[in-house]
mmCIF file of C-alpha atoms in Angstrom:
data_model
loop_
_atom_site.group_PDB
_atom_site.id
_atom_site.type_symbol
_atom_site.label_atom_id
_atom_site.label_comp_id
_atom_site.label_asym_id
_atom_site.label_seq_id
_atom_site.Cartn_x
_atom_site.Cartn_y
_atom_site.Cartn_z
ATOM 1 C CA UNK A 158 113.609 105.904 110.282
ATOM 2 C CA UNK A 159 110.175 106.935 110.870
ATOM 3 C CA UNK A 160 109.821 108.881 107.554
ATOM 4 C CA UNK A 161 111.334 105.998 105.649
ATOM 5 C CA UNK A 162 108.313 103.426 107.163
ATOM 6 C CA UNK A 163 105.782 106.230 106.562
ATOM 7 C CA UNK A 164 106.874 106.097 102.776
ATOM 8 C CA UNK A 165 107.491 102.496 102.136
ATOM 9 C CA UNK A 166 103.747 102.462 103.435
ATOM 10 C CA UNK A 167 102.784 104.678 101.090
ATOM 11 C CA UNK A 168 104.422 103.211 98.540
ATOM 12 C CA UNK A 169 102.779 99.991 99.067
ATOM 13 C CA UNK A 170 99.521 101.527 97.769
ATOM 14 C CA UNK A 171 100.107 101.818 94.297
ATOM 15 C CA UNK A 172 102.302 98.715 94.241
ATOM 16 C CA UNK A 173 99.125 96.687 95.712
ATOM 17 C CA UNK A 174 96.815 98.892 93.569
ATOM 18 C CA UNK A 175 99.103 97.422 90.083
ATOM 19 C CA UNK A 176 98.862 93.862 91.130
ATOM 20 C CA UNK A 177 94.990 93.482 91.194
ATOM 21 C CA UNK A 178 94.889 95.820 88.175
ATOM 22 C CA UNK A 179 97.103 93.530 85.996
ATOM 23 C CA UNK A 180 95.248 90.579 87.415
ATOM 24 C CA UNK A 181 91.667 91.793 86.981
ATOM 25 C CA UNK A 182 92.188 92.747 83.281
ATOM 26 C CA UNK A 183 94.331 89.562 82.164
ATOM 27 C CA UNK A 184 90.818 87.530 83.868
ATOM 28 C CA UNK A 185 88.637 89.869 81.809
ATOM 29 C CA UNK A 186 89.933 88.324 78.578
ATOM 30 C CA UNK A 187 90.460 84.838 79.676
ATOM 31 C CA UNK A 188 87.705 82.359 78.033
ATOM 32 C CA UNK A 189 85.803 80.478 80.257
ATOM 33 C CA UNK A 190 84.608 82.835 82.886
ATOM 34 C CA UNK A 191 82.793 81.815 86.098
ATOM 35 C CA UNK A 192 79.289 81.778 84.093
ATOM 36 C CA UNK A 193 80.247 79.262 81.243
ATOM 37 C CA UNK A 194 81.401 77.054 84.482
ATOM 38 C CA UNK A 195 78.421 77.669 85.758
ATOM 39 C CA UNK A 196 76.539 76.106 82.527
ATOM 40 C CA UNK A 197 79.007 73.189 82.408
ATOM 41 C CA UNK A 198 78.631 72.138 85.588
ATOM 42 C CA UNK A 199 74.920 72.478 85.524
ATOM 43 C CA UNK A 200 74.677 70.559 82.235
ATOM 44 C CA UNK A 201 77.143 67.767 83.397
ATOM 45 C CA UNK A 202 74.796 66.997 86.257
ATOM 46 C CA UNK A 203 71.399 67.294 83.736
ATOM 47 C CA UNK A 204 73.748 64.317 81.538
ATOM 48 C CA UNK A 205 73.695 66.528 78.501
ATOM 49 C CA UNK A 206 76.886 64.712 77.756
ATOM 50 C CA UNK A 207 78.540 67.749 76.062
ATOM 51 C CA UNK A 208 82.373 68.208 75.316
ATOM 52 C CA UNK A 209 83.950 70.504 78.449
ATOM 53 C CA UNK A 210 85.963 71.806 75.341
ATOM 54 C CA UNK A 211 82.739 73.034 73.373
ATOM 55 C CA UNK A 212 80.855 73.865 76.711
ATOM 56 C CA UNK A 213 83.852 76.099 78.056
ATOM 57 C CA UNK A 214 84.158 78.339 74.579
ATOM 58 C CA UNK A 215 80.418 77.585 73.428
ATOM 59 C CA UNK A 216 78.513 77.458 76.732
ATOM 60 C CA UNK A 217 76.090 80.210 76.034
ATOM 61 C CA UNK A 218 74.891 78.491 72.786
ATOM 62 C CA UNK A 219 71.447 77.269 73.705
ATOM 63 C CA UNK A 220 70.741 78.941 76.870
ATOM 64 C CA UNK A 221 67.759 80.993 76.897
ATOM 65 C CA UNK A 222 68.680 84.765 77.137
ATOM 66 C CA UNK A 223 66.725 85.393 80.290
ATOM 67 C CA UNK A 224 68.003 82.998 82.214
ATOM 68 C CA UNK A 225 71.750 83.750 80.885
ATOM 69 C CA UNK A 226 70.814 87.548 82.374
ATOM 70 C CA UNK A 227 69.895 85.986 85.733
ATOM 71 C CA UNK A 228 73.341 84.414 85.758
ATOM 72 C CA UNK A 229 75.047 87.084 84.870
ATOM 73 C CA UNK A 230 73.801 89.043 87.597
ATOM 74 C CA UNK A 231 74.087 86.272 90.430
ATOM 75 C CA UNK A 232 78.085 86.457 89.834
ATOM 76 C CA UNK A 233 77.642 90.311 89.367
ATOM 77 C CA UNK A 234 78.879 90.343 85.611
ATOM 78 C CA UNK A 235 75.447 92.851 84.518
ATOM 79 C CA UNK A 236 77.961 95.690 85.593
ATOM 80 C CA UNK A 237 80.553 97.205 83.734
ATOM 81 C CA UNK A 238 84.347 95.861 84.647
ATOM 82 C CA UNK A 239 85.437 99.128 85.751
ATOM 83 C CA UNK A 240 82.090 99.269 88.303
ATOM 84 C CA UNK A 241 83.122 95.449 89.370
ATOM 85 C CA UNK A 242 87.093 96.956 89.963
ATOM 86 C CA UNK A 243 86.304 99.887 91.730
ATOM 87 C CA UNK A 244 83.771 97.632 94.029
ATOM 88 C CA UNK A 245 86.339 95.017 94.433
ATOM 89 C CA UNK A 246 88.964 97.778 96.154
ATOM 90 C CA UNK A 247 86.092 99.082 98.716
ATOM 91 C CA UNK A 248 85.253 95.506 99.494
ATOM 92 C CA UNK A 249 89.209 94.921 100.105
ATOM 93 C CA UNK A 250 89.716 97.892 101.810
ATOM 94 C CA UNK A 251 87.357 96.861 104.757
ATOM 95 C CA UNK A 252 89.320 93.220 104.520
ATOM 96 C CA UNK A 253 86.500 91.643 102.793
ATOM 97 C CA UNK A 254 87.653 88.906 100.568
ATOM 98 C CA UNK A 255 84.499 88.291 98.847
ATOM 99 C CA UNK A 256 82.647 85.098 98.557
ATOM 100 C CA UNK A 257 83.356 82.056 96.421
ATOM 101 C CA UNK A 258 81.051 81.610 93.273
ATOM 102 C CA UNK A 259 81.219 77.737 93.676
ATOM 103 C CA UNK A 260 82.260 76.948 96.947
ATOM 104 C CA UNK A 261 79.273 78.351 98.955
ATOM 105 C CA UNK A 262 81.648 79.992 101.604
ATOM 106 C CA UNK A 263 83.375 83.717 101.878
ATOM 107 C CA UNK A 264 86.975 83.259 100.891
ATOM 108 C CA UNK A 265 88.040 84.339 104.227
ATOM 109 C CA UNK A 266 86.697 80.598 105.750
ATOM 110 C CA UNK A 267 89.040 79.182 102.922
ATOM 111 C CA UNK A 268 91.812 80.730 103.961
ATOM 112 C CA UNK A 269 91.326 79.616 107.332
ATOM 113 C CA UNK A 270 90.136 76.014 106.594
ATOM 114 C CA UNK A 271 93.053 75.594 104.226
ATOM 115 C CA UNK A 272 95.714 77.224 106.342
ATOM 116 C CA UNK A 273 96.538 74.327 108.995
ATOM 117 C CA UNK A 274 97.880 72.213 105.741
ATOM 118 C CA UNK A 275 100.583 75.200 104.609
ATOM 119 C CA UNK A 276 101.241 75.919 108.197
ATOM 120 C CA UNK A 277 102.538 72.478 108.435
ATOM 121 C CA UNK A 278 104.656 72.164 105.659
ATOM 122 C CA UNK A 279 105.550 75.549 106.158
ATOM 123 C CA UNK A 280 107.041 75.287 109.596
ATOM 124 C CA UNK A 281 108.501 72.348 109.100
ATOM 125 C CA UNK A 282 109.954 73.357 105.726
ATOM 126 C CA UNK A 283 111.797 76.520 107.262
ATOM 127 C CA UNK A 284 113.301 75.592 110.542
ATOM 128 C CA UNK A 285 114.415 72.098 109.045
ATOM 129 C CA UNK A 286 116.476 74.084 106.427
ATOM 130 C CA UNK A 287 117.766 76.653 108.928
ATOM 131 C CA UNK A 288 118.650 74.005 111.175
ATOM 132 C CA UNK A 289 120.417 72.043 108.611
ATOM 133 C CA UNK A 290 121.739 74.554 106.233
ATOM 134 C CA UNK A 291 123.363 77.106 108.510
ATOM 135 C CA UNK A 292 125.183 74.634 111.021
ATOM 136 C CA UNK A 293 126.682 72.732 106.986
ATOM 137 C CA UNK A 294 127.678 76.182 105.613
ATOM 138 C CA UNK A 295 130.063 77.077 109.017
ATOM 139 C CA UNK A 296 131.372 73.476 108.580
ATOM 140 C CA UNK A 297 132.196 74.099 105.010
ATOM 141 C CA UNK A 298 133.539 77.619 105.619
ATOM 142 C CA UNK A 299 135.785 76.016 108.395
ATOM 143 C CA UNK A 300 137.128 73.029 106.242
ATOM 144 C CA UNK A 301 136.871 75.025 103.139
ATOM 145 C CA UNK A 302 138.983 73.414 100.469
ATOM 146 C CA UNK A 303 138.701 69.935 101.853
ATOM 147 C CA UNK A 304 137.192 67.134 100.892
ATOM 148 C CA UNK A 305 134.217 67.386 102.970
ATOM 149 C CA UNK A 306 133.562 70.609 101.204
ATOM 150 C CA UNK A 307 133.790 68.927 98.027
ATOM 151 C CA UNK A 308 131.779 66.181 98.619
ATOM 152 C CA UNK A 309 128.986 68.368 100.414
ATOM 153 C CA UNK A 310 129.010 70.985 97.840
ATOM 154 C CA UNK A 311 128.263 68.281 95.228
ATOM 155 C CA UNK A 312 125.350 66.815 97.344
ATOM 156 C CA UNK A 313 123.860 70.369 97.692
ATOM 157 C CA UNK A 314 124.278 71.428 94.342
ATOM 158 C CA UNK A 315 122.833 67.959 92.847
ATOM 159 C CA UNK A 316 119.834 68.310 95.305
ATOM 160 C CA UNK A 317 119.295 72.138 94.475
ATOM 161 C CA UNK A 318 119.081 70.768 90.407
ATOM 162 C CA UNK A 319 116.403 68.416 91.313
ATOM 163 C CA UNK A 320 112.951 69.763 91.470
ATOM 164 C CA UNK A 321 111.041 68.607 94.649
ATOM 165 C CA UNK A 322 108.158 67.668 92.231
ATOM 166 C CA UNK A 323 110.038 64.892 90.939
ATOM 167 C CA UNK A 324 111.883 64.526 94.322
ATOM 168 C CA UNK A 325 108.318 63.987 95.438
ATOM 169 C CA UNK A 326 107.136 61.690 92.723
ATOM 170 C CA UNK A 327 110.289 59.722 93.556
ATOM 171 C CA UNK A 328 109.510 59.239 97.182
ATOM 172 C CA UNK A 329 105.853 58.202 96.889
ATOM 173 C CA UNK A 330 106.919 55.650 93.799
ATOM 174 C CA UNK A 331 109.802 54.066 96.492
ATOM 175 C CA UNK A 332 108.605 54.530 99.594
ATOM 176 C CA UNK A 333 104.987 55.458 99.245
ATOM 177 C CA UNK A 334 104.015 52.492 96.438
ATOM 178 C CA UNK A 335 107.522 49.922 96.656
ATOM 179 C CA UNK A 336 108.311 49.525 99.947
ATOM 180 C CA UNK A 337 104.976 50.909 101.439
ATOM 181 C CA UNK A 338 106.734 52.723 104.361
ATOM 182 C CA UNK A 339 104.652 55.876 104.607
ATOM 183 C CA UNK A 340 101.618 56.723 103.141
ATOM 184 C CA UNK A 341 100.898 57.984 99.351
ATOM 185 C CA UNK A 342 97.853 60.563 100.825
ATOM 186 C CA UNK A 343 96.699 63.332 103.176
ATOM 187 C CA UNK A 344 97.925 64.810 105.963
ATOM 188 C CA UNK A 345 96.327 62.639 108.625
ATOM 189 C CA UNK A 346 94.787 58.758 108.577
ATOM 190 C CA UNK A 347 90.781 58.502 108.392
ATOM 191 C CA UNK A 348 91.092 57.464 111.848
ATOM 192 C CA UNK A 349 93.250 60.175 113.202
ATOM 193 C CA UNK A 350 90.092 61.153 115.713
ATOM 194 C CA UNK A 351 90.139 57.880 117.499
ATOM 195 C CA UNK A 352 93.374 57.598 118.540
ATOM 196 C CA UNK A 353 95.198 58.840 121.549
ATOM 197 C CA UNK A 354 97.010 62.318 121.400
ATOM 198 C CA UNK A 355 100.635 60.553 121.297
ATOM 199 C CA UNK A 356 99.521 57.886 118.300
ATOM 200 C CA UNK A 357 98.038 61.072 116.437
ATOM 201 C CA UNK A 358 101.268 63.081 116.611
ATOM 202 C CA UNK A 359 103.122 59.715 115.360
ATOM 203 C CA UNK A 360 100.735 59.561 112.532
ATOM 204 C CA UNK A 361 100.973 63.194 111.877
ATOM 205 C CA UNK A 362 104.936 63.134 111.217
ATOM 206 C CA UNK A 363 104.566 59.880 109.609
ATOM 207 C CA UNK A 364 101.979 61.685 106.951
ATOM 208 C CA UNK A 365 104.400 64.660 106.585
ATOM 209 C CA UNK A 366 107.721 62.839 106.222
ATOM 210 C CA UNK A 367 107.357 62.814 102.475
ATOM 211 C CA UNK A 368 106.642 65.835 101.626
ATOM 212 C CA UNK A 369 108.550 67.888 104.101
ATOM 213 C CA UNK A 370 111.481 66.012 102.339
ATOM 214 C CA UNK A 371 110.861 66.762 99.218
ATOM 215 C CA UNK A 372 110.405 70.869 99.704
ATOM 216 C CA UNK A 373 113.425 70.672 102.488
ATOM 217 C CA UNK A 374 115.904 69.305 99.748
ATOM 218 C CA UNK A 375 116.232 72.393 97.376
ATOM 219 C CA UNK A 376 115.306 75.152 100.023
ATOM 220 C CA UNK A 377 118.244 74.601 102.153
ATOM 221 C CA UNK A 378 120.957 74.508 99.369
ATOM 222 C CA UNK A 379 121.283 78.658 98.624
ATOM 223 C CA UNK A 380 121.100 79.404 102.510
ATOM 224 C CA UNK A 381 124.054 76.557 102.996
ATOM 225 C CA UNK A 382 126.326 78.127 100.211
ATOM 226 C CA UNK A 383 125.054 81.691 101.610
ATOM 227 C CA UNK A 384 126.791 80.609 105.199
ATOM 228 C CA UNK A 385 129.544 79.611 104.274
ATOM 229 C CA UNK A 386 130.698 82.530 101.790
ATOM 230 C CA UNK A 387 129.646 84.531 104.533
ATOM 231 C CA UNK A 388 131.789 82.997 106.676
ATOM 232 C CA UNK A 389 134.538 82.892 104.679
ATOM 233 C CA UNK A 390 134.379 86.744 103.805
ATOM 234 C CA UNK A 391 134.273 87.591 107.195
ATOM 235 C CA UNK A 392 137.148 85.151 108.745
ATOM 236 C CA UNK A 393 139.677 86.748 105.937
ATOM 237 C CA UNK A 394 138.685 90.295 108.018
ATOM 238 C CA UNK A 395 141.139 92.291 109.852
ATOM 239 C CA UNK A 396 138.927 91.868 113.350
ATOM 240 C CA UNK A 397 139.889 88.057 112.783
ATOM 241 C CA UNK A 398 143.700 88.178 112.761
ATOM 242 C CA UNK A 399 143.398 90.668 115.836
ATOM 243 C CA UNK A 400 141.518 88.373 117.791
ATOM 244 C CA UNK A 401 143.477 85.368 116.921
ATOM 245 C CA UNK A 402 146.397 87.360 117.711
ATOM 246 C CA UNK A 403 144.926 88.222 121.165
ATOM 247 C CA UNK A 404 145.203 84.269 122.210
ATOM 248 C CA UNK A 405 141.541 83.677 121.591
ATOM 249 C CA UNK A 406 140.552 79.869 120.792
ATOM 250 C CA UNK A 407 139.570 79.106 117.375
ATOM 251 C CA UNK A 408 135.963 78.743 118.661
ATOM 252 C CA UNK A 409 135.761 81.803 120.672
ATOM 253 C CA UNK A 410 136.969 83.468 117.047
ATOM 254 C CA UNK A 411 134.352 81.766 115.521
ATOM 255 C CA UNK A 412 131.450 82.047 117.777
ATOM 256 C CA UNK A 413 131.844 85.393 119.227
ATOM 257 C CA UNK A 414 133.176 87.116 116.947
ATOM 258 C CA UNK A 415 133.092 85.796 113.655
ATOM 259 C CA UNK A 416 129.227 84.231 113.956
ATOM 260 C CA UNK A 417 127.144 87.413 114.196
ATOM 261 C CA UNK A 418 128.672 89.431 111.235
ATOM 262 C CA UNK A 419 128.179 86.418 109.357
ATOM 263 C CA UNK A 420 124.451 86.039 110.478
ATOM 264 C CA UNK A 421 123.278 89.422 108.765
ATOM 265 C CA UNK A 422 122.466 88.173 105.381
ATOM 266 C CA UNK A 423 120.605 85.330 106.670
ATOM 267 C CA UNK A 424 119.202 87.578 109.207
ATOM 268 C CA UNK A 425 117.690 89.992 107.608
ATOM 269 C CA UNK A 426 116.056 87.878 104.869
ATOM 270 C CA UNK A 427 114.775 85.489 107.989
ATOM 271 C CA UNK A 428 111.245 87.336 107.379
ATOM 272 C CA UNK A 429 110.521 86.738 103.572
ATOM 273 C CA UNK A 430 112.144 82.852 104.037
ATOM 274 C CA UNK A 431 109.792 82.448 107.029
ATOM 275 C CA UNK A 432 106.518 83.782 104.961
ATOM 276 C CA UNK A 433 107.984 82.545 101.806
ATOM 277 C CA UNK A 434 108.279 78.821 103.394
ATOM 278 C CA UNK A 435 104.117 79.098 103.775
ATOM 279 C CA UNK A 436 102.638 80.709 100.571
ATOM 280 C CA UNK A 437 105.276 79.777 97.424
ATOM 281 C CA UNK A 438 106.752 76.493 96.295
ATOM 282 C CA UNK A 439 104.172 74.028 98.108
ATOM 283 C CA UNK A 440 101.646 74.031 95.136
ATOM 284 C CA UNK A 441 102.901 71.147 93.366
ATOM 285 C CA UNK A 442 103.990 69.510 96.447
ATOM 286 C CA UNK A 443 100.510 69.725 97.566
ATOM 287 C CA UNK A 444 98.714 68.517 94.576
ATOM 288 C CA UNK A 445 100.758 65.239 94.117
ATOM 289 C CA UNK A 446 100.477 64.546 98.001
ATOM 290 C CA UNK A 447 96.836 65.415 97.999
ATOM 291 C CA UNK A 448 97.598 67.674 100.847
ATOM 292 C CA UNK A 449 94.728 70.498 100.681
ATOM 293 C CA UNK A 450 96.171 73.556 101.391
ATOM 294 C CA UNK A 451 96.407 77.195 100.208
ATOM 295 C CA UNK A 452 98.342 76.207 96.937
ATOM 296 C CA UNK A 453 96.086 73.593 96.180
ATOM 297 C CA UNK A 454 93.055 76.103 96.982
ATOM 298 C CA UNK A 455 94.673 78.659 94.212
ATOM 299 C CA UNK A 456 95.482 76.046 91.727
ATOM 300 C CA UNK A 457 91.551 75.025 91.781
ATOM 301 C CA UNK A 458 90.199 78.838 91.938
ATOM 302 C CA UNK A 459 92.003 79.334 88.554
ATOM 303 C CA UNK A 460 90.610 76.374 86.651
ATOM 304 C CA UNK A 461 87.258 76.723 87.614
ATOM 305 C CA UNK A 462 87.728 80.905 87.376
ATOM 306 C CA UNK A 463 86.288 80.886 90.711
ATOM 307 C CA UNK A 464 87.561 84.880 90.431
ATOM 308 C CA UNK A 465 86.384 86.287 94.362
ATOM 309 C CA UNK A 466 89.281 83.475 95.566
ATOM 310 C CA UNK A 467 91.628 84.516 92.904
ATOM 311 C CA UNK A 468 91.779 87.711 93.554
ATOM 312 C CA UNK A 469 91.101 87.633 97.239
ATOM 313 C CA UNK A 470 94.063 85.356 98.054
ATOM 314 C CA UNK A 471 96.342 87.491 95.513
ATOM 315 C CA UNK A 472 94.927 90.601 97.873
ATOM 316 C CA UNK A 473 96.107 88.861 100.964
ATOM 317 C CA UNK A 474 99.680 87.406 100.203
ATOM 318 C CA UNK A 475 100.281 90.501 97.959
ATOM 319 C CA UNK A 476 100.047 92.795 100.966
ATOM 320 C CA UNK A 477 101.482 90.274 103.436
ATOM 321 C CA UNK A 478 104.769 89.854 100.664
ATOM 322 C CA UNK A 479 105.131 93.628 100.720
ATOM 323 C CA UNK A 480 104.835 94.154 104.510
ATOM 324 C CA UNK A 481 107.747 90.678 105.140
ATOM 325 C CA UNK A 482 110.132 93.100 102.549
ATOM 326 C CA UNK A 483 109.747 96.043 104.588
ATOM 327 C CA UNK A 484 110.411 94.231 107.862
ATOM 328 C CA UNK A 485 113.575 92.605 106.061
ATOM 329 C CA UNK A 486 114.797 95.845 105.059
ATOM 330 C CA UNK A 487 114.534 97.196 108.737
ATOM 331 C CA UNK A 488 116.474 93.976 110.561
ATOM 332 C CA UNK A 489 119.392 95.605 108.722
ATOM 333 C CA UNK A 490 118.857 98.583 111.278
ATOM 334 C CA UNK A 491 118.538 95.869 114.098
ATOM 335 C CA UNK A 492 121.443 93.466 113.182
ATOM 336 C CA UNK A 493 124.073 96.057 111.756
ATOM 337 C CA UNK A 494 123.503 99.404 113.358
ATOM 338 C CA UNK A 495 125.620 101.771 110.817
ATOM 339 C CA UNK A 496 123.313 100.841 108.074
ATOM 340 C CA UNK A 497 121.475 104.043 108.159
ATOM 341 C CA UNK A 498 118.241 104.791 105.818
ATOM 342 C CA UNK A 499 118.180 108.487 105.693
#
């Protein structure tokens, strides 16, 4: 076991190594770098009244060549890319992120500032789909066949189709802008500071009713269908019959026997669905529910090539993906003990 960690760690290294490498050369060739945002921004607030189209592909045009140079070197562009890669990697190996080129803060206090936001939907996301989904699929393995299987296997399947972006536009249009039940913005009300501690956690789940719902309705449909084919496999087992045949109740069966074989695929991919819940699927979520959180943060590094956060985010849930699939692979050890890695 120990020499299979040792080289899944070791493996990691080149994997982590490819993933900034791909990344850093596709942003090499993408137009629009961090300097012609620069100029755009700069001559937006001067009113030159240029196109963004002609200042993002034509933004040097006019600039005096000194000044250009000066630019150039305050986002570090006067070295060669393969002098900016290399410097990137010893910055990232000490853990340093880098600093934003337009936000005026290391990308380190972004993560942090923005992480409350994905936290919330995060958590909520995840144990609202466990608690939902896994309790469903052992009622449809049970009554498999029936028409409560039917009926429920239609209502996951329809709400696994829908994407929770247009779940989400659906909810704010009928009960954000219609009926006016919750609110169409933000995570907490402009006067969340002056009320008392059990009015703010009232307005907090108020605020994140909407789009909790809208991530929580295609998440829990492939861990629902995963239960219950679990389930099923396992009560068709030998073990089963034996059990039954022992005078057992139907719920001791299921419970104590049945329950933890069943468990092991959900187990062991608890980890990446618990990480997963925080880092993927909550950008669009986040941009239509102005909620400002890590998705949002990425979605804005990449328009305004705001590269340090780009690359400094991918850094961080790059290595913390790779580390959640080796800690998936070793719950197989923990939940079923003759898997064996050697």
């Amino acid at each position: 076991m120990f020499a299979y960690i040792v080289k899944r760690l070791l493996l990691m290294l080149p994997t982590l190594l490819g993933v900034l490498l791909l990344t850093f050369v596709v942003l090499q060739f993408v137009p629009g770098g961090p300097v012609e945002q620069y100029l755009m921004e700069a001559r937006s607030s001067a009113g030159g009244g240029v196109e963004s189209g002609g200042i993002t592909y034509r933004g040097n045009q006019g600039v005096d060549p000194k000044q250009l140079e000066q630019i150039k070197a305050l986002y570090g562009f006067d070295k060669p890319a393969h002098e900016r890669f290399f410097q990137m990697l010893g910055q990232f190996a000490r853990f340093d992120l880098g600093h934003s080129f337009f936000q005026n803060k290391d990308v380190w206090t972004l993560v942090k500032e923005k992480m409350p936001v994905s936290i919330s939907l995060g958590l909520w996301t995840f144990f609202i789909s466990y608690l939902i989904s896994v309790p469903l699929g052992v009622a449809k393995a049970v009554r498999a066949g029936s028409r409560f299987d039917m009926i429920t296997t239609l209502i996951v399947l329809v709400g696994y189709a829908i994407p929770g972006f247009v779940l989400g536009v659906a909810l704010l249009v009928i009960f954000g802008g219609q009926l006016q039940w919750f609110p169409l913005r933000g995570l907490t009300s402009a006067n969340w500071e002056e009320l008392s501690w059990p009015a703010r956690i009232v307005d907090y789940l108020w605020h994140i009713t909407l789009p909790v719902t809208a991530m929580v309705l295609g998440s829990f449909a492939v861990t629902a269908m995963l239960t219950k084919n679990s389930f099923l496999e396992e009560i068709r087992k030998q073990y089963v019959l034996t059990a039954r045949a022992k005078g057992l109740s139907e719920r001791q069966v299921l419970w104590k026997h049945v329950f933890r074989n069943a468990l092991i695929p959900l187990v062991t991919g608890f980890p990446a669905a618990f990480i997963g819940a925080f880092f993927t699927g909550a950008l669009l979520i986040e941009t239509l529910f102005s909620l400002d959180g890590l998705g949002l943060l990425s979605y804005e590094s990449v328009i305004r090539r705001d590269y340090p956060v780009v690359l400094g985010t991918l850094y961080l849930f790059t290595l913390i993906g790779l580390f959640t699939k080796l800690i998936s692979d070793l719950c197989y050890v923990w939940v079923d003990p003759r898997v064996k890695f050697d």
